[in-house]
Short mmCIF file of C-alpha atoms (C1' of nucleotides) in Angstrom, two decimals:
data_model
loop_
_atom_site.label_atom_id
_atom_site.label_comp_id
_atom_site.label_asym_id
_atom_site.label_seq_id
_atom_site.Cartn_x
_atom_site.Cartn_y
_atom_site.Cartn_z
CA UNK A 101 33.72 5.14 -16.81
CA UNK A 102 30.35 6.47 -15.71
CA UNK A 103 27.34 4.19 -15.78
CA UNK A 104 24.39 5.24 -17.88
CA UNK A 105 20.75 4.84 -16.90
CA UNK A 106 18.69 2.47 -19.01
CA UNK A 107 15.95 5.09 -19.43
CA UNK A 108 18.44 7.32 -21.25
CA UNK A 109 20.01 4.54 -23.30
CA UNK A 110 16.63 3.41 -24.65
CA UNK A 111 15.79 6.96 -25.72
CA UNK A 112 18.76 7.11 -28.12
CA UNK A 113 18.29 7.76 -31.83
CA UNK A 114 21.53 6.13 -32.93
CA UNK A 115 23.88 3.36 -31.79
CA UNK A 116 26.31 4.15 -28.96
CA UNK A 117 29.70 2.49 -28.55
CA UNK A 118 31.42 1.71 -25.25
CA UNK A 119 28.69 2.07 -22.71
CA UNK A 120 28.52 0.92 -19.11
CA UNK A 121 25.26 0.06 -17.40
CA UNK A 122 24.40 -1.54 -14.08
CA UNK A 123 21.25 -3.22 -12.89
CA UNK A 124 19.46 -6.37 -11.85
CA UNK A 125 18.53 -9.39 -13.97
CA UNK A 126 14.79 -9.62 -14.57
CA UNK A 127 14.91 -12.67 -16.84
CA UNK A 128 17.42 -14.66 -18.84
CA UNK A 129 17.14 -16.96 -21.86
CA UNK A 130 20.02 -19.27 -22.70
CA UNK A 131 21.12 -20.97 -25.84
CA UNK A 132 24.15 -23.25 -26.16
CA UNK A 133 26.70 -20.56 -26.96
CA UNK A 134 24.97 -17.33 -25.97
CA UNK A 135 22.39 -15.81 -23.66
CA UNK A 136 19.83 -13.02 -23.63
CA UNK A 137 19.77 -11.22 -20.31
CA UNK A 138 17.12 -8.61 -19.56
CA UNK A 139 18.40 -6.02 -17.10
CA UNK A 140 16.41 -3.37 -15.23
CA UNK A 141 17.93 -0.55 -13.18
CA UNK A 142 14.71 1.07 -11.97
CA UNK A 143 15.15 4.18 -14.12
CA UNK A 144 12.20 3.17 -16.26
CA UNK A 145 9.66 0.42 -16.74
CA UNK A 146 11.47 -1.22 -19.65
CA UNK A 147 14.30 -3.70 -19.39
CA UNK A 148 17.31 -3.56 -21.69
CA UNK A 149 18.29 -6.75 -23.50
CA UNK A 150 21.92 -7.79 -23.16
CA UNK A 151 23.34 -10.29 -25.65
CA UNK A 152 26.33 -12.14 -24.30
CA UNK A 153 28.13 -15.01 -26.00
CA UNK A 154 30.81 -17.56 -25.19
CA UNK A 155 33.58 -15.21 -26.30
CA UNK A 156 32.81 -12.93 -23.34
CA UNK A 157 35.23 -13.53 -20.45
CA UNK A 158 33.79 -15.75 -17.69
CA UNK A 159 30.85 -16.82 -19.89
CA UNK A 160 30.45 -20.08 -17.99
CA UNK A 161 29.86 -18.08 -14.78
CA UNK A 162 27.54 -15.62 -16.51
CA UNK A 163 25.43 -18.49 -17.84
CA UNK A 164 24.73 -19.65 -14.29
CA UNK A 165 23.34 -16.26 -13.19
CA UNK A 166 19.94 -16.20 -11.55
CA UNK A 167 16.99 -13.82 -11.70
CA UNK A 168 17.59 -10.94 -9.28
CA UNK A 169 21.40 -10.95 -9.58
CA UNK A 170 23.23 -7.64 -9.99
CA UNK A 171 25.47 -6.90 -12.99
CA UNK A 172 27.74 -4.33 -14.54
CA UNK A 173 27.76 -4.54 -18.33
CA UNK A 174 30.22 -2.98 -20.77
CA UNK A 175 29.37 -3.13 -24.46
CA UNK A 176 27.84 -1.44 -27.47
CA UNK A 177 24.26 -0.32 -27.87
CA UNK A 178 23.12 -1.58 -31.29
CA UNK A 179 19.83 -2.08 -33.16
CA UNK A 180 18.28 -5.36 -32.06
CA UNK A 181 18.08 -8.24 -34.51
CA UNK A 182 15.07 -9.56 -32.65
CA UNK A 183 11.55 -8.22 -32.84
CA UNK A 184 10.68 -7.31 -29.27
CA UNK A 185 12.88 -4.25 -28.80
CA UNK A 186 14.53 -1.47 -30.77
CA UNK A 187 17.93 -1.53 -29.06
CA UNK A 188 20.06 -4.12 -27.33
CA UNK A 189 23.51 -4.27 -25.82
CA UNK A 190 26.19 -6.49 -27.33
CA UNK A 191 28.24 -7.18 -24.23
CA UNK A 192 32.02 -7.14 -24.42
CA UNK A 193 32.62 -7.50 -20.71
CA UNK A 194 30.46 -8.27 -17.72
CA UNK A 195 31.08 -8.01 -13.99
CA UNK A 196 28.95 -10.05 -11.67
CA UNK A 197 28.31 -7.65 -8.78
CA UNK A 198 26.36 -10.23 -6.79
CA UNK A 199 24.48 -13.46 -7.38
CA UNK A 200 20.95 -13.72 -6.01
CA UNK A 201 20.18 -16.94 -4.17
CA UNK A 202 17.91 -19.35 -5.99
CA UNK A 203 15.28 -18.70 -3.32
CA UNK A 204 14.68 -15.19 -4.78
CA UNK A 205 10.90 -14.93 -4.37
CA UNK A 206 10.07 -12.88 -7.47
CA UNK A 207 9.44 -15.23 -10.36
CA UNK A 208 9.05 -14.63 -14.05
CA UNK A 209 5.30 -14.69 -13.71
CA UNK A 210 2.45 -12.64 -12.34
CA UNK A 211 2.20 -12.47 -8.56
CA UNK A 212 -0.86 -11.46 -6.58
CA UNK A 213 -0.87 -8.12 -4.76
CA UNK A 214 -1.58 -9.98 -1.52
CA UNK A 215 1.56 -12.09 -1.87
CA UNK A 216 3.70 -9.11 -2.87
CA UNK A 217 2.53 -7.30 0.26
CA UNK A 218 4.20 -10.06 2.30
CA UNK A 219 7.48 -9.22 0.53
CA UNK A 220 7.03 -5.45 0.45
CA UNK A 221 10.81 -5.01 0.61
CA UNK A 222 11.17 -6.68 -2.81
CA UNK A 223 7.99 -5.66 -4.59
CA UNK A 224 9.40 -2.40 -6.02
CA UNK A 225 11.53 -4.70 -8.20
CA UNK A 226 8.41 -5.75 -10.12
CA UNK A 227 7.10 -3.86 -13.14
CA UNK A 228 3.86 -2.83 -11.46
CA UNK A 229 5.30 -1.59 -8.17
CA UNK A 230 8.28 0.06 -9.84
CA UNK A 231 5.73 2.01 -11.88
CA UNK A 232 3.64 2.88 -8.80
CA UNK A 233 6.60 4.36 -6.98
CA UNK A 234 8.01 6.23 -9.95
CA UNK A 235 4.58 7.84 -10.41
CA UNK A 236 4.39 8.57 -6.68
CA UNK A 237 7.73 10.37 -6.87
CA UNK A 238 6.78 12.37 -9.97
CA UNK A 239 3.51 13.48 -8.38
CA UNK A 240 5.26 14.72 -5.25
CA UNK A 241 7.22 17.06 -7.48
CA UNK A 242 4.03 18.07 -9.26
CA UNK A 243 2.38 19.00 -5.95
CA UNK A 244 5.20 21.38 -5.06
CA UNK A 245 5.31 22.75 -8.59
CA UNK A 246 1.55 23.43 -8.56
CA UNK A 247 1.68 25.44 -5.36
CA UNK A 248 4.93 27.22 -6.20
CA UNK A 249 3.49 28.39 -9.53
CA UNK A 250 0.64 29.95 -7.55
CA UNK A 251 2.74 31.68 -4.91
CA UNK A 252 2.02 29.28 -2.03
CA UNK A 253 4.65 28.75 0.68
CA UNK A 254 5.53 25.28 1.90
CA UNK A 255 5.10 24.88 5.67
CA UNK A 256 6.54 22.11 7.84
CA UNK A 257 3.88 21.57 10.47
CA UNK A 258 4.95 19.55 13.53
CA UNK A 259 4.38 15.81 13.58
CA UNK A 260 4.26 15.68 17.36
CA UNK A 261 1.41 17.69 18.82
CA UNK A 262 0.24 18.65 22.26
CA UNK A 263 -3.28 19.53 21.21
CA UNK A 264 -5.52 17.13 23.06
CA UNK A 265 -7.86 17.01 20.11
CA UNK A 266 -7.39 18.38 16.62
CA UNK A 267 -10.81 17.33 15.51
CA UNK A 268 -11.80 13.78 14.77
CA UNK A 269 -9.55 10.75 14.84
CA UNK A 270 -7.91 8.44 17.35
CA UNK A 271 -4.39 9.51 18.25
CA UNK A 272 -1.08 7.69 18.57
CA UNK A 273 0.46 8.68 21.88
CA UNK A 274 4.11 9.75 21.92
CA UNK A 275 5.83 9.02 25.21
CA UNK A 276 9.19 8.23 26.76
CA UNK A 277 7.61 6.93 29.95
CA UNK A 278 8.54 3.38 30.92
CA UNK A 279 7.06 1.13 33.61
CA UNK A 280 6.36 1.82 36.37
CA UNK A 281 4.23 4.53 34.74
CA UNK A 282 3.76 7.51 37.09
CA UNK A 283 0.08 7.92 37.88
CA UNK A 284 -2.03 10.76 39.26
CA UNK A 285 -4.81 8.34 40.09
CA UNK A 286 -5.71 4.74 39.16
CA UNK A 287 -6.86 5.88 35.73
CA UNK A 288 -4.84 9.01 34.97
CA UNK A 289 -1.22 8.99 33.86
CA UNK A 290 0.98 11.75 35.27
CA UNK A 291 2.13 13.31 32.01
CA UNK A 292 4.04 16.03 33.88
CA UNK A 293 6.76 13.35 34.21
CA UNK A 294 6.76 12.66 30.47
CA UNK A 295 9.21 14.11 27.92
CA UNK A 296 7.11 17.16 27.02
CA UNK A 297 5.61 17.45 30.53
CA UNK A 298 2.22 17.03 28.88
CA UNK A 299 0.30 14.42 26.94
CA UNK A 300 1.55 14.38 23.34
CA UNK A 301 0.52 12.60 20.21
CA UNK A 302 1.32 12.18 16.53
CA UNK A 303 -0.55 14.70 14.41
CA UNK A 304 -3.80 13.87 12.65
CA UNK A 305 -3.65 17.07 10.59
CA UNK A 306 -1.40 20.04 10.00
CA UNK A 307 -4.39 22.30 9.57
CA UNK A 308 -4.23 24.37 12.76
CA UNK A 309 -0.55 25.13 12.16
CA UNK A 310 -1.22 25.89 8.52
CA UNK A 311 -3.95 28.37 9.50
CA UNK A 312 -1.47 30.34 11.59
CA UNK A 313 0.91 30.57 8.65
CA UNK A 314 -1.81 31.39 6.13
CA UNK A 315 -2.62 34.34 8.39
CA UNK A 316 1.01 35.39 8.08
CA UNK A 317 2.33 34.36 4.68
CA UNK A 318 -0.96 34.43 2.80
CA UNK A 319 -1.23 31.19 0.86
CA UNK A 320 0.50 28.14 2.32
CA UNK A 321 0.38 24.36 2.17
CA UNK A 322 1.69 21.41 4.10
CA UNK A 323 2.57 18.06 2.58
CA UNK A 324 3.68 15.43 5.00
CA UNK A 325 2.84 12.31 6.96
CA UNK A 326 -0.30 12.11 9.04
CA UNK A 327 -1.26 9.51 11.63
CA UNK A 328 -4.60 8.03 12.59
CA UNK A 329 -4.91 5.30 15.20
CA UNK A 330 -8.37 4.24 14.03
CA UNK A 331 -8.95 0.50 13.83
CA UNK A 332 -9.88 0.86 10.18
CA UNK A 333 -9.61 -2.25 8.04
CA UNK A 334 -10.49 -1.13 4.54
CA UNK A 335 -8.78 -0.75 1.18
CA UNK A 336 -8.90 3.05 1.62
CA UNK A 337 -7.33 3.53 5.08
CA UNK A 338 -3.82 3.31 6.51
CA UNK A 339 -2.55 4.46 9.91
CA UNK A 340 0.26 6.53 8.37
CA UNK A 341 -0.45 8.42 5.18
CA UNK A 342 0.58 11.59 3.39
CA UNK A 343 -1.74 14.54 3.18
CA UNK A 344 -1.64 17.77 1.18
CA UNK A 345 -3.23 20.66 3.09
CA UNK A 346 -3.42 24.10 1.47
CA UNK A 347 -4.66 27.00 3.54
CA UNK A 348 -5.51 30.40 2.03
CA UNK A 349 -6.08 33.78 3.66
CA UNK A 350 -8.81 36.03 2.27
CA UNK A 351 -10.45 33.02 0.63
CA UNK A 352 -14.02 31.83 0.93
CA UNK A 353 -15.54 28.41 0.28
CA UNK A 354 -15.94 29.04 -3.44
CA UNK A 355 -12.23 29.82 -3.83
CA UNK A 356 -11.47 26.72 -1.80
CA UNK A 357 -13.57 24.48 -4.04
CA UNK A 358 -11.97 25.99 -7.14
CA UNK A 359 -8.47 25.30 -5.84
CA UNK A 360 -9.39 21.67 -5.06
CA UNK A 361 -10.79 21.09 -8.53
CA UNK A 362 -7.82 22.83 -10.18
CA UNK A 363 -5.33 20.80 -8.11
CA UNK A 364 -6.89 17.44 -8.96
CA UNK A 365 -6.99 18.28 -12.66
CA UNK A 366 -3.41 19.56 -12.59
CA UNK A 367 -2.01 16.43 -10.94
CA UNK A 368 -3.83 14.05 -13.26
CA UNK A 369 -2.76 16.02 -16.31
CA UNK A 370 0.81 16.02 -15.00
CA UNK A 371 0.74 12.22 -14.67
CA UNK A 372 -0.67 11.77 -18.19
CA UNK A 373 2.00 14.08 -19.63
CA UNK A 374 5.01 12.93 -17.60
CA UNK A 375 4.38 9.30 -16.63
CA UNK A 376 2.96 7.95 -19.89
CA UNK A 377 4.96 4.73 -20.01
CA UNK A 378 4.25 3.74 -16.41
CA UNK A 379 0.62 4.84 -16.64
CA UNK A 380 0.15 2.68 -19.70
CA UNK A 381 0.93 -0.42 -17.62
CA UNK A 382 -2.02 0.37 -15.36
CA UNK A 383 -4.29 1.18 -18.28
CA UNK A 384 -3.50 -2.21 -19.85
CA UNK A 385 -3.23 -4.56 -16.87
CA UNK A 386 -4.89 -2.99 -13.83
CA UNK A 387 -7.92 -1.02 -15.05
CA UNK A 388 -8.97 -1.07 -18.69
CA UNK A 389 -11.15 2.03 -18.23
CA UNK A 390 -8.41 4.04 -16.51
CA UNK A 391 -7.63 6.55 -19.27
CA UNK A 392 -11.31 7.19 -19.89
CA UNK A 393 -11.85 7.80 -16.19
CA UNK A 394 -8.90 10.17 -15.96
CA UNK A 395 -9.90 12.10 -19.06
CA UNK A 396 -13.41 12.44 -17.63
CA UNK A 397 -12.06 13.88 -14.38
CA UNK A 398 -9.76 16.30 -16.22
CA UNK A 399 -12.29 17.54 -18.77
CA UNK A 400 -15.53 17.83 -16.82
CA UNK A 401 -16.73 20.74 -14.72
CA UNK A 402 -17.35 19.41 -11.25
CA UNK A 403 -20.91 19.48 -10.00
CA UNK A 404 -21.45 21.90 -7.09
CA UNK A 405 -24.24 20.57 -4.93
CA UNK A 406 -25.47 21.82 -1.53
CA UNK A 407 -25.90 19.04 1.01
CA UNK A 408 -29.69 19.50 1.15
CA UNK A 409 -29.96 19.13 -2.64
CA UNK A 410 -27.89 15.96 -2.41
CA UNK A 411 -30.37 14.60 0.12
CA UNK A 412 -33.27 15.52 -2.18
CA UNK A 413 -31.69 13.64 -5.09
CA UNK A 414 -31.07 10.59 -2.90
CA UNK A 415 -34.63 10.67 -1.51
CA UNK A 416 -36.02 10.84 -5.03
CA UNK A 417 -33.71 8.17 -6.43
CA UNK A 418 -35.13 4.88 -7.51
CA UNK A 419 -32.44 3.02 -5.59
CA UNK A 420 -32.62 0.90 -2.47
CA UNK A 421 -30.03 2.00 0.08
CA UNK A 422 -28.99 -0.01 3.08
CA UNK A 423 -28.81 3.15 5.20
CA UNK A 424 -31.65 5.61 5.48
CA UNK A 425 -31.30 8.98 3.77
CA UNK A 426 -32.36 11.86 6.00
CA UNK A 427 -31.69 15.56 6.47
CA UNK A 428 -29.19 15.97 9.27
CA UNK A 429 -27.48 12.61 9.00
CA UNK A 430 -24.15 12.14 7.28
CA UNK A 431 -23.92 10.69 3.78
CA UNK A 432 -22.91 7.03 3.71
CA UNK A 433 -20.39 5.57 1.27
CA UNK A 434 -23.20 4.05 -0.78
CA UNK A 435 -24.89 7.46 -1.07
CA UNK A 436 -21.69 9.19 -2.18
CA UNK A 437 -20.96 6.45 -4.68
CA UNK A 438 -24.45 6.64 -6.10
CA UNK A 439 -24.17 10.39 -6.62
CA UNK A 440 -20.73 10.48 -8.20
CA UNK A 441 -20.76 7.14 -10.08
CA UNK A 442 -24.36 6.69 -11.14
CA UNK A 443 -26.26 9.96 -10.95
CA UNK A 444 -23.73 12.54 -12.17
CA UNK A 445 -21.02 10.18 -13.49
CA UNK A 446 -18.31 12.74 -12.71
CA UNK A 447 -16.62 14.44 -9.74
CA UNK A 448 -18.93 16.18 -7.37
CA UNK A 449 -18.47 18.81 -4.67
CA UNK A 450 -20.99 18.65 -1.85
CA UNK A 451 -21.04 21.71 0.43
CA UNK A 452 -22.95 23.39 3.26
CA UNK A 453 -23.27 20.36 5.54
CA UNK A 454 -25.32 20.45 8.78
CA UNK A 455 -23.20 21.88 11.59
CA UNK A 456 -24.03 18.92 13.83
CA UNK A 457 -21.95 16.47 11.77
CA UNK A 458 -18.90 18.68 11.19
CA UNK A 459 -16.04 19.92 13.42
CA UNK A 460 -15.97 23.16 15.42
CA UNK A 461 -13.56 25.09 13.18
CA UNK A 462 -15.84 25.14 10.13
CA UNK A 463 -17.52 28.49 9.47
CA UNK A 464 -21.16 28.77 10.53
CA UNK A 465 -23.43 29.90 7.69
CA UNK A 466 -26.07 32.64 8.07
CA UNK A 467 -28.84 30.03 8.33
CA UNK A 468 -27.29 28.99 11.67
CA UNK A 469 -27.85 25.36 10.62
CA UNK A 470 -25.09 24.59 8.16
CA UNK A 471 -21.34 25.15 7.95
CA UNK A 472 -19.19 26.14 4.98
CA UNK A 473 -17.77 22.63 4.51
CA UNK A 474 -17.06 20.91 1.23
CA UNK A 475 -16.13 17.37 0.19
CA UNK A 476 -14.91 16.51 -3.30
CA UNK A 477 -16.07 13.04 -4.30
CA UNK A 478 -14.71 11.17 -7.29
CA UNK A 479 -15.84 7.92 -8.91
CA UNK A 480 -14.27 4.74 -7.42
CA UNK A 481 -12.44 6.50 -4.56
CA UNK A 482 -15.21 8.43 -2.86
CA UNK A 483 -13.96 11.27 -0.68
CA UNK A 484 -10.69 12.59 -2.08
CA UNK A 485 -10.79 16.05 -0.52
CA UNK A 486 -12.41 17.36 2.65
CA UNK A 487 -12.22 21.02 3.56
CA UNK A 488 -13.98 24.15 4.70
CA UNK A 489 -13.97 27.87 5.14
CA UNK A 490 -12.72 28.35 8.71
CA UNK A 491 -14.66 30.16 11.43
CA UNK A 492 -12.86 33.50 11.72
CA UNK A 493 -15.27 35.14 14.21
CA UNK A 494 -13.93 34.80 17.75
CA UNK A 495 -17.26 34.69 19.57
CA UNK A 496 -18.79 32.13 17.21
CA UNK A 497 -15.68 29.94 17.30
CA UNK A 498 -15.54 30.00 21.11
CA UNK A 499 -19.19 29.01 21.36
CA UNK A 500 -18.71 26.09 19.00
CA UNK A 501 -15.63 24.90 20.87
CA UNK A 502 -17.51 24.82 24.13
CA UNK A 503 -20.36 22.90 22.49
CA UNK A 504 -17.80 20.38 21.19
CA UNK A 505 -16.43 19.91 24.69
CA UNK A 506 -13.04 21.48 23.95
CA UNK A 507 -11.15 23.64 26.38
CA UNK A 508 -10.57 27.22 25.21
CA UNK A 509 -7.41 27.40 27.34
CA UNK A 510 -5.62 24.68 25.37
CA UNK A 511 -6.33 26.50 22.12
CA UNK A 512 -5.33 29.97 23.32
CA UNK A 513 -2.87 30.37 20.47
CA UNK A 514 -5.43 29.26 17.88
CA UNK A 515 -7.96 31.72 19.27
CA UNK A 516 -5.31 34.48 19.26
CA UNK A 517 -5.39 34.37 15.46
CA UNK A 518 -9.04 35.48 15.71
CA UNK A 519 -8.15 38.26 18.14
CA UNK A 520 -5.43 39.89 16.10
CA UNK A 521 -6.38 40.73 12.55
CA UNK A 522 -8.68 37.82 11.83
CA UNK A 523 -9.70 37.35 8.20
CA UNK A 524 -11.81 34.87 6.24
CA UNK A 525 -9.69 31.89 5.24
CA UNK A 526 -10.16 28.42 3.85
CA UNK A 527 -8.35 25.17 3.24
CA UNK A 528 -8.69 21.47 2.66
CA UNK A 529 -6.94 18.12 2.98
CA UNK A 530 -6.20 15.85 0.05
CA UNK A 531 -5.17 12.26 0.75
CA UNK A 532 -2.09 11.69 -1.39
CA UNK A 533 -2.44 7.89 -1.46
CA UNK A 534 -6.09 8.18 -2.50
CA UNK A 535 -5.00 10.40 -5.34
CA UNK A 536 -2.46 7.76 -6.38
CA UNK A 537 -5.18 5.10 -6.30
CA UNK A 538 -7.29 7.28 -8.56
CA UNK A 539 -4.46 7.90 -11.02
CA UNK A 540 -3.16 4.32 -11.20
CA UNK A 541 -6.40 2.39 -10.78
CA UNK A 542 -4.78 0.43 -7.93
CA UNK A 543 -7.66 -0.67 -5.73
CA UNK A 544 -5.92 -1.07 -2.35
CA UNK A 545 -4.24 1.86 -0.60
CA UNK A 546 -1.62 -0.53 0.84
CA UNK A 547 -0.24 -0.91 -2.67
CA UNK A 548 0.56 2.76 -3.35
CA UNK A 549 2.67 3.41 -0.20
CA UNK A 550 6.10 1.80 0.24
CA UNK A 551 5.58 0.06 3.58
CA UNK A 552 1.94 0.33 4.65
CA UNK A 553 1.04 0.64 8.32
CA UNK A 554 -2.34 -0.87 9.20
CA UNK A 555 -3.75 -2.40 12.40
CA UNK A 556 -1.54 -5.35 13.30
CA UNK A 557 1.07 -4.63 10.60
CA UNK A 558 4.36 -2.85 11.37
CA UNK A 559 6.79 -5.12 9.44
CA UNK A 560 9.47 -3.62 7.22
"C1'" U B 173 -14.94 -3.31 15.64
"C1'" C B 174 -19.20 -5.81 12.66
"C1'" C B 175 -20.89 -8.97 8.26
"C1'" C B 176 -19.34 -12.33 4.22
"C1'" C B 177 -15.48 -15.37 1.75
"C1'" A B 178 -10.78 -17.92 1.67
"C1'" G B 179 -6.20 -20.64 3.72
"C1'" U B 180 -3.38 -27.59 0.04
"C1'" A B 181 4.40 -27.67 -2.98
"C1'" G B 182 8.40 -21.45 -3.58
"C1'" C B 183 3.82 -19.03 -6.50
"C1'" U B 184 -1.31 -19.76 -8.65
"C1'" C B 185 -4.77 -23.35 -7.94
"C1'" A B 186 -7.62 -28.47 -8.55
"C1'" G B 187 -8.90 -32.28 -5.16
"C1'" U B 188 -15.93 -35.58 -6.83
"C1'" C B 189 -19.95 -38.95 -1.91
"C1'" G B 190 -15.30 -38.86 4.06
"C1'" G B 191 -11.21 -43.87 1.50
"C1'" C B 192 -3.20 -43.79 -1.63
"C1'" A B 193 -1.47 -35.75 -2.00
"C1'" G B 194 -2.26 -33.57 -7.66
"C1'" A B 195 -1.41 -29.93 -12.00
"C1'" G B 196 0.67 -25.55 -14.23
"C1'" C B 197 4.36 -22.14 -13.35
"C1'" G B 198 8.93 -21.42 -10.65
"C1'" A B 199 13.62 -23.89 -8.90
"C1'" G B 200 17.71 -27.57 -9.93
"C1'" U B 201 20.27 -30.69 -13.81
"C1'" G B 202 21.07 -31.65 -19.00
"C1'" G B 203 20.00 -30.24 -24.24
"C1'" C B 204 19.15 -26.41 -28.02
"C1'" U B 205 22.74 -20.98 -33.26
"C1'" G B 206 18.38 -14.73 -32.23
"C1'" U B 207 15.24 -15.53 -27.70
"C1'" U B 208 10.76 -12.30 -25.94
"C1'" A B 209 6.18 -15.24 -19.75
"C1'" A B 210 11.68 -18.85 -25.07
"C1'" C B 211 11.58 -24.15 -26.10
"C1'" C B 212 12.57 -29.85 -25.06
"C1'" A B 213 13.76 -33.76 -21.33
"C1'" C B 214 14.58 -35.23 -16.41
"C1'" U B 215 14.81 -34.31 -10.86
"C1'" A B 216 13.60 -32.51 -6.13
"C1'" A B 217 9.91 -30.30 -3.46
"C1'" G B 218 3.92 -30.98 1.45
"C1'" U B 219 2.99 -29.48 9.54
"C1'" C B 220 -3.26 -29.87 3.42
"C1'" C B 221 -2.97 -22.54 8.61
"C1'" G B 222 -3.01 -23.94 14.39
"C1'" C B 223 -5.74 -26.46 18.34
"C1'" G B 224 -9.78 -29.60 19.73
"C1'" G B 225 -13.91 -32.87 18.29
"C1'" U B 226 -17.01 -36.61 15.26
"C1'" U B 227 -15.52 -41.21 12.61
"C1'" C B 228 -12.78 -47.69 11.46
"C1'" G B 229 -10.79 -43.62 8.53
"C1'" A B 230 -10.73 -36.18 7.93
"C1'" G B 231 -7.44 -31.91 2.98
"C1'" U B 232 -12.91 -32.95 2.94
"C1'" C B 233 -17.72 -32.78 8.45
"C1'" C B 234 -18.30 -29.81 13.41
"C1'" G B 235 -16.26 -26.14 17.10
"C1'" U B 236 -12.56 -22.58 18.06
"C1'" G B 237 -8.31 -19.47 17.23
"C1'" C B 238 -4.93 -17.09 13.76
"C1'" U B 239 -3.86 -14.95 8.96
"C1'" G B 240 -5.46 -12.83 4.30
"C1'" G B 241 -9.32 -10.74 1.03
"C1'" G B 242 -14.18 -8.13 0.00
"C1'" G B 243 -17.94 -4.97 2.19
"C1'" A B 244 -19.49 -1.55 6.41
"C1'" G B 245 -18.29 2.14 10.17
"C1'" C B 246 -14.45 6.11 11.09
"C1'" C B 247 -12.00 9.42 7.44
"C1'" A B 248 -8.01 11.59 3.66
#
RNA sequence: UCCCCAGUAGCUCAGUCGGCAGAGCGAGUGGCUGUUAACCACUAAGUCCGCGGUUCGAGUCCGUGCUGGGGAGCCA
């Protein structure tokens, strides 16, 4: 007999005889001669109520079951006599698959996110975290669906990279060297003795790879893990996270901004349409304004604002900032929050940033002062997307690399793409966990990734 | 890495002026004929984060370290 998922059983329109379900006990209420057992199998947020009485074989054992124990239940799905649920299972037979020890840490009460983080291996068994990770899974599918519908190809960019610098960000070194470490001098490690015969690191971005494939397959995207060794201790940063990076040939900054806006709206709409039950938990218990926020992001046209206009608004604002606002300096978190949360009250795309504060690969504008960069800022999260039109002109790119202190030799293959049929192209990076924070209202990035990696934390 | 706050039972917290270590929930045991965070009764449960100091006496005051949270920087 095949087990049925609780999500499907609860969707039924009429009673079903002779079913088998399996799952874990979330809570149990006993009377003298019968018990109510609520079972969850992870297929949906809701539990199914099992009614079991003393006529069921081994009832005395069943009555002793603890929260967290695993069960197989045979019985009939019937309309519930109680008020809290439409259907319930009248059990005819029950197998105890395993009994959870009484030290099971998840109790029938609300736990703090901080405590649940210390038992990250068990937290997906709670309502809230089960919902987070079901939504995470659904949105992964939505990402692929979005790009596939638009003719994008999915590229697997390498996780181990030999590029000595892919832009900003501290790198995690990958090595098989063991002590005594071979040295060239007191300071310099002899990487020619290492696995790849060169210094290698975990990737901080798939962008350079994606550019090569955009210039071959047209429109491509990567979606995979990304690593940053920054000592960041905030609710918005983790050392290992998942990033979506589309890259489009024959596409300028405007097309890039449009794709970013369309993608965000698509993913939020997908969640509203396909994750309603789980999303409702967040709207009720995590952030009361969640649905309003999401509807605002889906229905509004995003503001397009050149960097210099953003500075003008900030300079004219009747608001005291901790950091000075000035042309040429980067926008601080407080400035971005002011613009998106207070001034415009909707998502905002800032573009044409000064070249001095952006990486070498961004396309230099005709003014020779700014680059074709764009950041999409959303209320509560701040920067959700960062991208640019790429510098396709060989001579300009080479000059900017030299100014950034990068060696042209190491990027020979990257520069080749500008030698052989170079074309305008654009792309961006979207932090998948930040998107999940936006959609669920969860305020700490550590709570939307299964086992978060942050400075000092590698457990699980 | 910097600034601010916190750490007391399994969990969430209270603990007054420096003077006997507390509650709710959870757990265990028993009771209860339809429960919904069930209900009723009883029981067990503590390195008061670590180290050092002040004091007759420290959960409480001082120093320091560790851990967690919020904010900042870096960014997605």
